[in-house]
Tab-separated table of N, CA and C and ligand atoms in Angstrom:
chain	number	residue	atom	x	y	z
A	68	MET	N	24.283	-1.233	-63.687
A	68	MET	CA	24.103	-1.048	-62.255
A	68	MET	C	22.733	-0.439	-62.002
A	69	LYS	N	22.079	-0.935	-61.004
A	69	LYS	CA	20.872	-0.251	-60.559
A	69	LYS	C	20.875	-0.189	-59.038
A	70	GLU	N	20.248	0.835	-58.548
A	70	GLU	CA	20.236	1.008	-57.110
A	70	GLU	C	18.979	0.383	-56.543
A	71	VAL	N	19.132	-0.286	-55.408
A	71	VAL	CA	17.983	-0.897	-54.754
A	71	VAL	C	17.770	-0.208	-53.416
A	72	LYS	N	16.544	0.187	-53.157
A	72	LYS	CA	16.249	0.857	-51.886
A	72	LYS	C	15.442	-0.102	-51.014
A	73	ILE	N	15.870	-0.289	-49.811
A	73	ILE	CA	15.139	-1.171	-48.903
A	73	ILE	C	14.489	-0.313	-47.824
A	74	GLU	N	13.190	-0.496	-47.659
A	74	GLU	CA	12.477	0.303	-46.659
A	74	GLU	C	11.892	-0.613	-45.601
A	75	THR	N	11.758	-0.101	-44.423
A	75	THR	CA	11.113	-0.891	-43.382
A	75	THR	C	10.098	-0.017	-42.656
A	76	LYS	N	9.104	-0.668	-42.100
A	76	LYS	CA	8.055	0.087	-41.423
A	76	LYS	C	7.959	-0.401	-39.979
A	77	LEU	N	7.982	0.531	-39.036
A	77	LEU	CA	7.875	0.187	-37.623
A	77	LEU	C	6.818	1.085	-36.990
A	78	GLN	N	6.233	0.638	-35.909
A	78	GLN	CA	5.290	1.481	-35.171
A	78	GLN	C	5.954	1.871	-33.849
A	79	VAL	N	5.745	3.120	-33.439
A	79	VAL	CA	6.348	3.596	-32.186
A	79	VAL	C	5.237	4.013	-31.222
A	80	TYR	N	5.229	3.380	-30.059
A	80	TYR	CA	4.280	3.744	-28.994
A	80	TYR	C	4.999	4.658	-28.000
A	81	ASN	N	4.287	5.615	-27.440
A	81	ASN	CA	4.925	6.576	-26.529
A	81	ASN	C	5.417	5.961	-25.236
A	82	ASP	N	4.656	4.993	-24.741
A	82	ASP	CA	5.128	4.235	-23.580
A	82	ASP	C	4.298	2.968	-23.448
A	83	ILE	N	4.646	2.184	-22.462
A	83	ILE	CA	4.058	0.848	-22.296
A	83	ILE	C	2.535	0.925	-22.125
A	84	LYS	N	2.057	2.042	-21.530
A	84	LYS	CA	0.611	2.169	-21.269
A	84	LYS	C	-0.195	2.336	-22.551
A	85	GLU	N	0.486	2.719	-23.629
A	85	GLU	CA	-0.204	2.897	-24.913
A	85	GLU	C	-0.379	1.559	-25.653
A	86	LEU	N	0.293	0.521	-25.158
A	86	LEU	CA	0.225	-0.787	-25.829
A	86	LEU	C	-1.112	-1.468	-25.541
A	87	PRO	N	-1.571	-2.367	-26.429
A	87	PRO	CA	-2.744	-3.176	-26.099
A	87	PRO	C	-2.488	-3.961	-24.799
A	88	LYS	N	-3.560	-4.248	-24.070
A	88	LYS	CA	-3.433	-4.864	-22.740
A	88	LYS	C	-2.612	-6.162	-22.764
A	89	ASP	N	-2.846	-7.013	-23.784
A	89	ASP	CA	-2.127	-8.298	-23.799
A	89	ASP	C	-0.620	-8.076	-23.988
A	90	ILE	N	-0.261	-7.045	-24.732
A	90	ILE	CA	1.173	-6.763	-24.944
A	90	ILE	C	1.780	-6.154	-23.686
A	91	GLN	N	0.978	-5.350	-22.988
A	91	GLN	CA	1.464	-4.809	-21.701
A	91	GLN	C	1.804	-5.947	-20.748
A	92	ARG	N	0.928	-6.955	-20.736
A	92	ARG	CA	1.177	-8.100	-19.841
A	92	ARG	C	2.439	-8.845	-20.271
A	93	LEU	N	2.599	-8.996	-21.597
A	93	LEU	CA	3.793	-9.685	-22.105
A	93	LEU	C	5.051	-8.881	-21.749
A	94	MET	N	4.952	-7.559	-21.892
A	94	MET	CA	6.103	-6.707	-21.555
A	94	MET	C	6.389	-6.774	-20.051
A	95	ASP	N	5.343	-6.870	-19.236
A	95	ASP	CA	5.563	-7.019	-17.786
A	95	ASP	C	6.356	-8.294	-17.497
A	96	SER	N	6.051	-9.363	-18.234
A	96	SER	CA	6.808	-10.620	-18.049
A	96	SER	C	8.265	-10.424	-18.465
A	97	ALA	N	8.471	-9.646	-19.547
A	97	ALA	CA	9.849	-9.381	-20.003
A	97	ALA	C	10.601	-8.545	-18.961
A	98	ILE	N	9.896	-7.601	-18.357
A	98	ILE	CA	10.532	-6.753	-17.328
A	98	ILE	C	10.947	-7.590	-16.120
A	99	GLU	N	10.039	-8.496	-15.727
A	99	GLU	CA	10.358	-9.373	-14.598
A	99	GLU	C	11.574	-10.245	-14.933
A	100	ALA	N	11.591	-10.776	-16.156
A	100	ALA	CA	12.732	-11.601	-16.594
A	100	ALA	C	14.009	-10.757	-16.597
A	101	ARG	N	13.892	-9.529	-17.115
A	101	ARG	CA	15.061	-8.629	-17.174
A	101	ARG	C	15.652	-8.414	-15.777
A	102	ASP	N	14.770	-8.172	-14.818
A	102	ASP	CA	15.263	-7.878	-13.471
A	102	ASP	C	15.951	-9.087	-12.842
A	103	ASN	N	15.676	-10.274	-13.375
A	103	ASN	CA	16.329	-11.489	-12.866
A	103	ASN	C	17.506	-11.926	-13.730
A	104	ALA	N	17.912	-11.088	-14.686
A	104	ALA	CA	19.028	-11.459	-15.572
A	104	ALA	C	20.306	-11.661	-14.763
A	105	TYR	N	21.186	-12.471	-15.313
A	105	TYR	CA	22.493	-12.666	-14.674
A	105	TYR	C	23.509	-11.914	-15.526
A	106	ALA	N	23.784	-10.677	-15.148
A	106	ALA	CA	24.651	-9.813	-15.961
A	106	ALA	C	25.675	-9.081	-15.091
A	107	PRO	N	26.490	-9.843	-14.325
A	107	PRO	CA	27.419	-9.192	-13.396
A	107	PRO	C	28.555	-8.453	-14.102
A	108	TYR	N	28.809	-8.775	-15.372
A	108	TYR	CA	29.957	-8.179	-16.066
A	108	TYR	C	29.560	-6.907	-16.811
A	109	SER	N	28.520	-6.970	-17.593
A	109	SER	CA	28.126	-5.789	-18.368
A	109	SER	C	27.215	-4.865	-17.571
A	110	LYS	N	26.582	-5.392	-16.542
A	110	LYS	CA	25.572	-4.626	-15.780
A	110	LYS	C	24.448	-4.143	-16.711
A	111	PHE	N	24.246	-4.889	-17.775
A	111	PHE	CA	23.222	-4.545	-18.768
A	111	PHE	C	22.258	-5.731	-18.815
A	112	LYS	N	21.094	-5.527	-18.229
A	112	LYS	CA	20.150	-6.638	-18.098
A	112	LYS	C	19.108	-6.583	-19.205
A	113	VAL	N	18.843	-7.736	-19.790
A	113	VAL	CA	17.877	-7.822	-20.879
A	113	VAL	C	16.863	-8.919	-20.540
A	114	GLY	N	15.590	-8.640	-20.849
A	114	GLY	CA	14.535	-9.625	-20.624
A	114	GLY	C	13.730	-9.819	-21.898
A	115	ALA	N	13.299	-11.047	-22.106
A	115	ALA	CA	12.476	-11.377	-23.276
A	115	ALA	C	11.297	-12.219	-22.816
A	116	ALA	N	10.123	-11.956	-23.403
A	116	ALA	CA	8.953	-12.796	-23.128
A	116	ALA	C	8.309	-13.136	-24.463
A	117	ILE	N	8.009	-14.409	-24.627
A	117	ILE	CA	7.468	-14.919	-25.895
A	117	ILE	C	6.066	-15.458	-25.654
A	118	LEU	N	5.112	-15.013	-26.472
A	118	LEU	CA	3.753	-15.567	-26.411
A	118	LEU	C	3.593	-16.588	-27.526
A	119	LEU	N	3.205	-17.809	-27.142
A	119	LEU	CA	3.008	-18.888	-28.112
A	119	LEU	C	1.533	-19.029	-28.462
A	120	ASP	N	1.254	-19.700	-29.580
A	120	ASP	CA	-0.156	-19.862	-29.966
A	120	ASP	C	-0.895	-20.820	-29.034
A	121	SER	N	-0.163	-21.528	-28.197
A	121	SER	CA	-0.784	-22.404	-27.192
A	121	SER	C	-1.224	-21.586	-25.976
A	122	GLY	N	-0.848	-20.302	-25.958
A	122	GLY	CA	-1.178	-19.447	-24.814
A	122	GLY	C	-0.043	-19.380	-23.800
A	123	ASN	N	0.910	-20.298	-23.924
A	123	ASN	CA	2.043	-20.287	-22.987
A	123	ASN	C	2.932	-19.068	-23.212
A	124	VAL	N	3.498	-18.579	-22.126
A	124	VAL	CA	4.497	-17.503	-22.198
A	124	VAL	C	5.833	-18.084	-21.737
A	125	VAL	N	6.846	-17.899	-22.560
A	125	VAL	CA	8.192	-18.381	-22.237
A	125	VAL	C	9.084	-17.154	-22.060
A	126	ILE	N	9.859	-17.142	-21.002
A	126	ILE	CA	10.726	-15.971	-20.766
A	126	ILE	C	12.201	-16.354	-20.864
A	127	GLY	N	13.024	-15.324	-21.013
A	127	GLY	CA	14.470	-15.535	-21.010
A	127	GLY	C	15.154	-14.250	-20.580
A	128	SER	N	16.358	-14.387	-20.082
A	128	SER	CA	17.163	-13.203	-19.729
A	128	SER	C	18.602	-13.508	-20.104
A	129	ASN	N	19.414	-12.441	-20.216
A	129	ASN	CA	20.807	-12.718	-20.591
A	129	ASN	C	21.531	-13.416	-19.447
A	130	GLN	N	22.363	-14.346	-19.828
A	130	GLN	CA	23.119	-15.173	-18.890
A	130	GLN	C	24.586	-15.018	-19.240
A	131	GLU	N	25.299	-14.269	-18.398
A	131	GLU	CA	26.711	-13.977	-18.706
A	131	GLU	C	27.635	-15.010	-18.083
A	132	ASN	N	28.901	-14.936	-18.499
A	132	ASN	CA	29.889	-15.910	-18.059
A	132	ASN	C	31.246	-15.218	-17.922
A	133	ALA	N	32.054	-15.668	-16.965
A	133	ALA	CA	33.400	-15.112	-16.787
A	133	ALA	C	34.206	-15.258	-18.073
A	134	SER	N	33.918	-16.304	-18.824
A	134	SER	CA	34.462	-16.446	-20.177
A	134	SER	C	33.442	-15.766	-21.095
A	135	TYR	N	33.613	-14.474	-21.332
A	135	TYR	CA	32.562	-13.625	-21.908
A	135	TYR	C	31.776	-14.236	-23.078
A	136	PRO	N	32.445	-14.801	-24.107
A	136	PRO	CA	31.665	-15.293	-25.260
A	136	PRO	C	30.765	-16.490	-24.934
A	137	SER	N	30.968	-17.090	-23.749
A	137	SER	CA	30.115	-18.229	-23.390
A	137	SER	C	28.732	-17.790	-22.912
A	138	GLY	N	28.561	-16.517	-22.651
A	138	GLY	CA	27.248	-16.034	-22.226
A	138	GLY	C	26.258	-16.036	-23.372
A	139	LEU	N	24.983	-15.831	-23.039
A	139	LEU	CA	23.946	-15.822	-24.092
A	139	LEU	C	22.948	-14.695	-23.849
A	140	CYS	N	22.485	-14.106	-24.955
A	140	CYS	CA	21.490	-13.032	-24.896
A	140	CYS	C	20.134	-13.557	-24.416
A	141	ALA	N	19.332	-12.618	-23.934
A	141	ALA	CA	17.991	-12.940	-23.446
A	141	ALA	C	17.103	-13.544	-24.538
A	142	GLU	N	17.170	-12.951	-25.737
A	142	GLU	CA	16.273	-13.365	-26.822
A	142	GLU	C	16.527	-14.820	-27.217
A	143	ARG	N	17.825	-15.166	-27.317
A	143	ARG	CA	18.117	-16.554	-27.703
A	143	ARG	C	17.856	-17.524	-26.553
A	144	THR	N	18.107	-17.091	-25.315
A	144	THR	CA	17.774	-17.946	-24.167
A	144	THR	C	16.288	-18.300	-24.241
A	145	ALA	N	15.458	-17.291	-24.515
A	145	ALA	CA	14.002	-17.495	-24.540
A	145	ALA	C	13.562	-18.331	-25.741
A	146	ILE	N	14.069	-17.985	-26.914
A	146	ILE	CA	13.531	-18.637	-28.115
A	146	ILE	C	14.007	-20.091	-28.212
A	147	TYR	N	15.223	-20.362	-27.742
A	147	TYR	CA	15.690	-21.756	-27.762
A	147	TYR	C	14.936	-22.579	-26.715
A	148	TYR	N	14.594	-21.950	-25.604
A	148	TYR	CA	13.806	-22.680	-24.613
A	148	TYR	C	12.406	-22.964	-25.179
A	149	ALA	N	11.829	-21.957	-25.851
A	149	ALA	CA	10.499	-22.156	-26.454
A	149	ALA	C	10.561	-23.309	-27.462
A	150	GLY	N	11.611	-23.332	-28.277
A	150	GLY	CA	11.759	-24.392	-29.282
A	150	GLY	C	11.944	-25.762	-28.649
A	151	ALA	N	12.623	-25.784	-27.494
A	151	ALA	CA	12.881	-27.059	-26.817
A	151	ALA	C	11.650	-27.563	-26.068
A	152	LYS	N	10.975	-26.647	-25.401
A	152	LYS	CA	9.852	-27.033	-24.525
A	152	LYS	C	8.532	-27.159	-25.295
A	153	HIS	N	8.340	-26.326	-26.305
A	153	HIS	CA	7.072	-26.324	-27.056
A	153	HIS	C	7.388	-26.423	-28.552
A	154	PRO	N	7.954	-27.548	-28.992
A	154	PRO	CA	8.465	-27.618	-30.367
A	154	PRO	C	7.392	-27.429	-31.445
A	155	LYS	N	6.120	-27.715	-31.119
A	155	LYS	CA	5.064	-27.613	-32.143
A	155	LYS	C	4.345	-26.272	-32.115
A	156	ALA	N	4.555	-25.507	-31.069
A	156	ALA	CA	3.825	-24.232	-30.929
A	156	ALA	C	4.427	-23.169	-31.838
A	157	LYS	N	3.569	-22.276	-32.281
A	157	LYS	CA	4.050	-21.145	-33.073
A	157	LYS	C	4.309	-19.945	-32.161
A	158	ILE	N	5.313	-19.183	-32.499
A	158	ILE	CA	5.647	-17.983	-31.737
A	158	ILE	C	4.856	-16.820	-32.327
A	159	LEU	N	3.997	-16.211	-31.520
A	159	LEU	CA	3.173	-15.108	-32.020
A	159	LEU	C	3.834	-13.759	-31.792
A	160	LYS	N	4.286	-13.531	-30.579
A	160	LYS	CA	4.787	-12.201	-30.210
A	160	LYS	C	5.977	-12.320	-29.276
A	161	MET	N	6.842	-11.321	-29.359
A	161	MET	CA	8.000	-11.255	-28.466
A	161	MET	C	8.097	-9.862	-27.894
A	162	ALA	N	8.272	-9.743	-26.593
A	162	ALA	CA	8.478	-8.447	-25.947
A	162	ALA	C	9.885	-8.429	-25.358
A	163	LEU	N	10.604	-7.329	-25.589
A	163	LEU	CA	12.002	-7.217	-25.161
A	163	LEU	C	12.211	-5.924	-24.400
A	164	THR	N	13.015	-5.993	-23.377
A	164	THR	CA	13.354	-4.779	-22.624
A	164	THR	C	14.776	-4.894	-22.096
A	165	ALA	N	15.467	-3.759	-22.037
A	165	ALA	CA	16.845	-3.757	-21.557
A	165	ALA	C	17.044	-2.594	-20.604
A	166	SER	N	17.907	-2.799	-19.618
A	166	SER	CA	18.154	-1.763	-18.627
A	166	SER	C	19.623	-1.821	-18.199
A	167	SER	N	20.274	-0.647	-18.244
A	167	SER	CA	21.692	-0.583	-17.904
A	167	SER	C	21.860	0.011	-16.522
A	168	GLN	N	22.838	-0.514	-15.791
A	168	GLN	CA	23.131	0.054	-14.478
A	168	GLN	C	23.971	1.325	-14.629
A	169	ASN	N	24.546	1.547	-15.812
A	169	ASN	CA	25.459	2.676	-16.031
A	169	ASN	C	24.785	3.923	-16.578
A	170	GLN	N	23.629	3.784	-17.184
A	170	GLN	CA	22.940	4.952	-17.742
A	170	GLN	C	21.441	4.673	-17.834
A	171	VAL	N	20.685	5.739	-18.038
A	171	VAL	CA	19.228	5.574	-18.161
A	171	VAL	C	18.931	5.102	-19.582
A	172	THR	N	18.350	3.932	-19.686
A	172	THR	CA	18.037	3.392	-21.019
A	172	THR	C	16.580	3.721	-21.340
A	173	ASP	N	16.374	4.948	-21.812
A	173	ASP	CA	14.995	5.342	-22.129
A	173	ASP	C	14.729	5.360	-23.635
A	174	THR	N	15.671	4.816	-24.416
A	174	THR	CA	15.406	4.641	-25.849
A	174	THR	C	15.199	3.155	-26.112
A	175	PRO	N	14.390	2.825	-27.107
A	175	PRO	CA	14.137	1.407	-27.391
A	175	PRO	C	15.429	0.688	-27.789
A	176	ILE	N	15.661	-0.471	-27.180
A	176	ILE	CA	16.888	-1.234	-27.463
A	176	ILE	C	16.521	-2.413	-28.365
A	177	PRO	N	16.983	-2.406	-29.599
A	177	PRO	CA	16.625	-3.500	-30.516
A	177	PRO	C	17.461	-4.752	-30.252
A	178	PRO	N	16.989	-5.915	-30.692
A	178	PRO	CA	17.777	-7.144	-30.514
A	178	PRO	C	19.051	-7.102	-31.354
A	179	CYS	N	20.110	-7.713	-30.853
A	179	CYS	CA	21.388	-7.717	-31.580
A	179	CYS	C	21.267	-8.559	-32.859
A	180	GLY	N	22.262	-8.443	-33.701
A	180	GLY	CA	22.225	-9.140	-34.995
A	180	GLY	C	22.115	-10.648	-34.861
A	181	ALA	N	22.856	-11.215	-33.907
A	181	ALA	CA	22.816	-12.677	-33.740
A	181	ALA	C	21.419	-13.130	-33.314
A	182	CYS	N	20.788	-12.340	-32.457
A	182	CYS	CA	19.423	-12.702	-32.020
A	182	CYS	C	18.415	-12.530	-33.153
A	183	ARG	N	18.607	-11.520	-33.972
A	183	ARG	CA	17.705	-11.355	-35.134
A	183	ARG	C	17.805	-12.587	-36.038
A	184	GLN	N	19.037	-13.048	-36.246
A	184	GLN	CA	19.228	-14.237	-37.077
A	184	GLN	C	18.517	-15.446	-36.455
A	185	ALA	N	18.622	-15.575	-35.136
A	185	ALA	CA	17.990	-16.712	-34.453
A	185	ALA	C	16.469	-16.623	-34.554
A	186	ILE	N	15.926	-15.428	-34.346
A	186	ILE	CA	14.466	-15.265	-34.416
A	186	ILE	C	13.984	-15.506	-35.850
A	187	ALA	N	14.771	-15.045	-36.823
A	187	ALA	CA	14.410	-15.234	-38.241
A	187	ALA	C	14.231	-16.718	-38.566
A	188	GLU	N	15.080	-17.543	-37.991
A	188	GLU	CA	15.006	-18.987	-38.240
A	188	GLU	C	13.615	-19.521	-37.870
A	189	TYR	N	13.090	-19.058	-36.717
A	189	TYR	CA	11.794	-19.561	-36.255
A	189	TYR	C	10.649	-18.973	-37.079
A	190	GLU	N	10.804	-17.736	-37.515
A	190	GLU	CA	9.759	-17.131	-38.345
A	190	GLU	C	9.621	-17.917	-39.649
A	191	ILE	N	10.759	-18.319	-40.198
A	191	ILE	CA	10.737	-19.077	-41.450
A	191	ILE	C	10.234	-20.500	-41.197
A	192	LYS	N	10.702	-21.089	-40.096
A	192	LYS	CA	10.281	-22.461	-39.740
A	192	LYS	C	8.754	-22.549	-39.619
A	193	GLN	N	8.148	-21.575	-38.973
A	193	GLN	CA	6.704	-21.642	-38.726
A	193	GLN	C	5.879	-20.980	-39.818
A	194	ASP	N	6.548	-20.333	-40.776
A	194	ASP	CA	5.881	-19.672	-41.893
A	194	ASP	C	4.784	-18.726	-41.400
A	195	GLN	N	5.116	-18.005	-40.369
A	195	GLN	CA	4.166	-17.030	-39.809
A	195	GLN	C	4.966	-15.924	-39.133
A	196	PHE	N	4.547	-14.683	-39.362
A	196	PHE	CA	5.278	-13.537	-38.809
A	196	PHE	C	5.329	-13.588	-37.286
A	197	ILE	N	6.411	-13.078	-36.751
A	197	ILE	CA	6.543	-12.894	-35.303
A	197	ILE	C	6.548	-11.389	-35.041
A	198	GLU	N	5.612	-10.945	-34.210
A	198	GLU	CA	5.591	-9.519	-33.823
A	198	GLU	C	6.642	-9.290	-32.750
A	199	ILE	N	7.429	-8.239	-32.927
A	199	ILE	CA	8.477	-7.927	-31.944
A	199	ILE	C	8.210	-6.543	-31.359
A	200	TYR	N	8.215	-6.448	-30.045
A	200	TYR	CA	8.096	-5.158	-29.344
A	200	TYR	C	9.357	-4.972	-28.529
A	201	PHE	N	10.025	-3.821	-28.698
A	201	PHE	CA	11.214	-3.616	-27.863
A	201	PHE	C	11.279	-2.214	-27.270
A	202	MET	N	11.810	-2.170	-26.063
A	202	MET	CA	11.939	-0.907	-25.331
A	202	MET	C	13.227	-0.918	-24.507
A	203	GLY	N	13.554	0.237	-23.920
A	203	GLY	CA	14.643	0.295	-22.953
A	203	GLY	C	14.084	-0.075	-21.592
A	204	ALA	N	14.490	0.681	-20.568
A	204	ALA	CA	13.941	0.430	-19.237
A	204	ALA	C	12.598	1.145	-19.084
A	205	LYS	N	12.458	2.237	-19.854
A	205	LYS	CA	11.194	2.997	-19.840
A	205	LYS	C	11.104	3.765	-21.158
A	206	GLY	N	9.980	4.441	-21.348
A	206	GLY	CA	9.856	5.279	-22.543
A	206	GLY	C	9.246	4.552	-23.727
A	207	LYS	N	9.642	4.985	-24.906
A	207	LYS	CA	9.011	4.508	-26.138
A	207	LYS	C	9.177	3.005	-26.354
A	208	VAL	N	8.174	2.431	-27.010
A	208	VAL	CA	8.219	1.010	-27.374
A	208	VAL	C	8.076	0.934	-28.891
A	209	VAL	N	8.970	0.213	-29.528
A	209	VAL	CA	8.900	0.034	-30.986
A	209	VAL	C	8.293	-1.329	-31.284
A	210	LYS	N	7.408	-1.344	-32.277
A	210	LYS	CA	6.807	-2.604	-32.726
A	210	LYS	C	7.237	-2.878	-34.160
A	211	SER	N	7.619	-4.121	-34.407
A	211	SER	CA	7.858	-4.567	-35.774
A	211	SER	C	6.891	-5.723	-36.047
A	212	ASN	N	6.173	-5.658	-37.158
A	212	ASN	CA	5.178	-6.704	-37.449
A	212	ASN	C	5.803	-8.039	-37.798
A	213	SER	N	7.072	-7.998	-38.134
A	213	SER	CA	7.769	-9.223	-38.541
A	213	SER	C	9.241	-9.045	-38.235
A	214	LEU	N	9.905	-10.148	-37.913
A	214	LEU	CA	11.360	-10.066	-37.711
A	214	LEU	C	12.045	-9.619	-38.989
A	215	ALA	N	11.488	-10.005	-40.117
A	215	ALA	CA	12.112	-9.677	-41.404
A	215	ALA	C	12.313	-8.165	-41.567
A	216	ASN	N	11.442	-7.369	-40.941
A	216	ASN	CA	11.603	-5.904	-41.011
A	216	ASN	C	12.892	-5.440	-40.358
A	217	LEU	N	13.374	-6.238	-39.413
A	217	LEU	CA	14.588	-5.854	-38.670
A	217	LEU	C	15.842	-6.472	-39.267
A	218	LEU	N	15.673	-7.344	-40.254
A	218	LEU	CA	16.833	-8.033	-40.826
A	218	LEU	C	16.692	-8.145	-42.340
A	219	PRO	N	16.844	-7.007	-43.015
A	219	PRO	CA	16.779	-7.078	-44.475
A	219	PRO	C	17.951	-7.887	-45.022
A	220	LEU	N	17.750	-8.484	-46.160
A	220	LEU	CA	18.799	-9.301	-46.803
A	220	LEU	C	19.281	-10.424	-45.883
A	221	GLY	N	18.355	-11.053	-45.189
A	221	GLY	CA	18.728	-12.124	-44.266
A	221	GLY	C	19.222	-13.374	-44.986
A	222	PHE	N	20.050	-14.114	-44.269
A	222	PHE	CA	20.511	-15.409	-44.780
A	222	PHE	C	19.569	-16.479	-44.250
A	223	ASP	N	19.068	-17.331	-45.139
A	223	ASP	CA	18.151	-18.378	-44.676
A	223	ASP	C	18.350	-19.672	-45.463
A	224	ARG	N	17.538	-20.656	-45.117
A	224	ARG	CA	17.673	-22.015	-45.645
A	224	ARG	C	17.570	-22.102	-47.163
A	225	SER	N	16.938	-21.098	-47.779
A	225	SER	CA	16.756	-21.163	-49.238
A	225	SER	C	18.085	-21.105	-49.975
A	226	PHE	N	19.144	-20.644	-49.302
A	226	PHE	CA	20.448	-20.568	-49.951
A	226	PHE	C	21.242	-21.866	-49.840
A	227	LEU	N	20.770	-22.775	-48.986
A	227	LEU	CA	21.569	-23.982	-48.708
A	227	LEU	C	21.382	-25.048	-49.776
B	552	THU	N1	22.308	-8.685	-24.817
B	552	THU	C1	21.115	-9.327	-24.925
B	552	THU	O1	20.714	-10.088	-24.033
B	552	THU	N2	20.385	-9.133	-26.049
B	552	THU	C2	20.748	-8.320	-27.077
B	552	THU	O2	20.055	-8.296	-28.076
B	552	THU	C3	21.926	-7.468	-26.941
B	552	THU	C4	22.838	-7.781	-25.816
B	552	THU	C5	23.126	-8.919	-23.613
B	552	THU	C6	24.419	-9.671	-23.878
B	552	THU	C7	25.265	-9.222	-22.732
B	552	THU	O3	24.972	-10.037	-21.606
B	552	THU	C8	24.785	-7.809	-22.435
B	552	THU	O4	23.513	-7.683	-23.047
B	552	THU	C9	25.707	-6.705	-22.958
B	552	THU	O5	25.969	-6.877	-24.310
């Protein structure tokens, strides 16, 4: 038996104003998307904005459903739209933000496991890291240089 230690490295910004200007703009797009989310059941709105190497920005927000499991997270709404609309473009950066109607979300909200798996697929497909920035409604912003940092021991095509 041997023990394996897995480490990850993230950067933490104090707030959105500390981010580089282009990321601030991307986060502003995510905030706008978040505010337009359709989340009548959870009252938890999430917005995602994706910057492509073509310069296009694709946004997504969570879309809920009375049949709860039929809804979809913001990150997958955005990334599947990017894949459908710009199939040849590479995804450079993703900005994520979440805001709850029930409490102040001032801690960074990371993407759920299913969304990490979905984003990982595109990182592997394009063979290029995707930068992820995530925050709550306000406060600190966490940056990950690659989705892989957020999903150690990921399942991917190499196992198939
Ligand atoms: N949600 C997202 O959009 N992204 C995540 O990464 C976590 C959760 C949505 C799904 C649901 O509409 C609401 O947030 C509460 O879980």
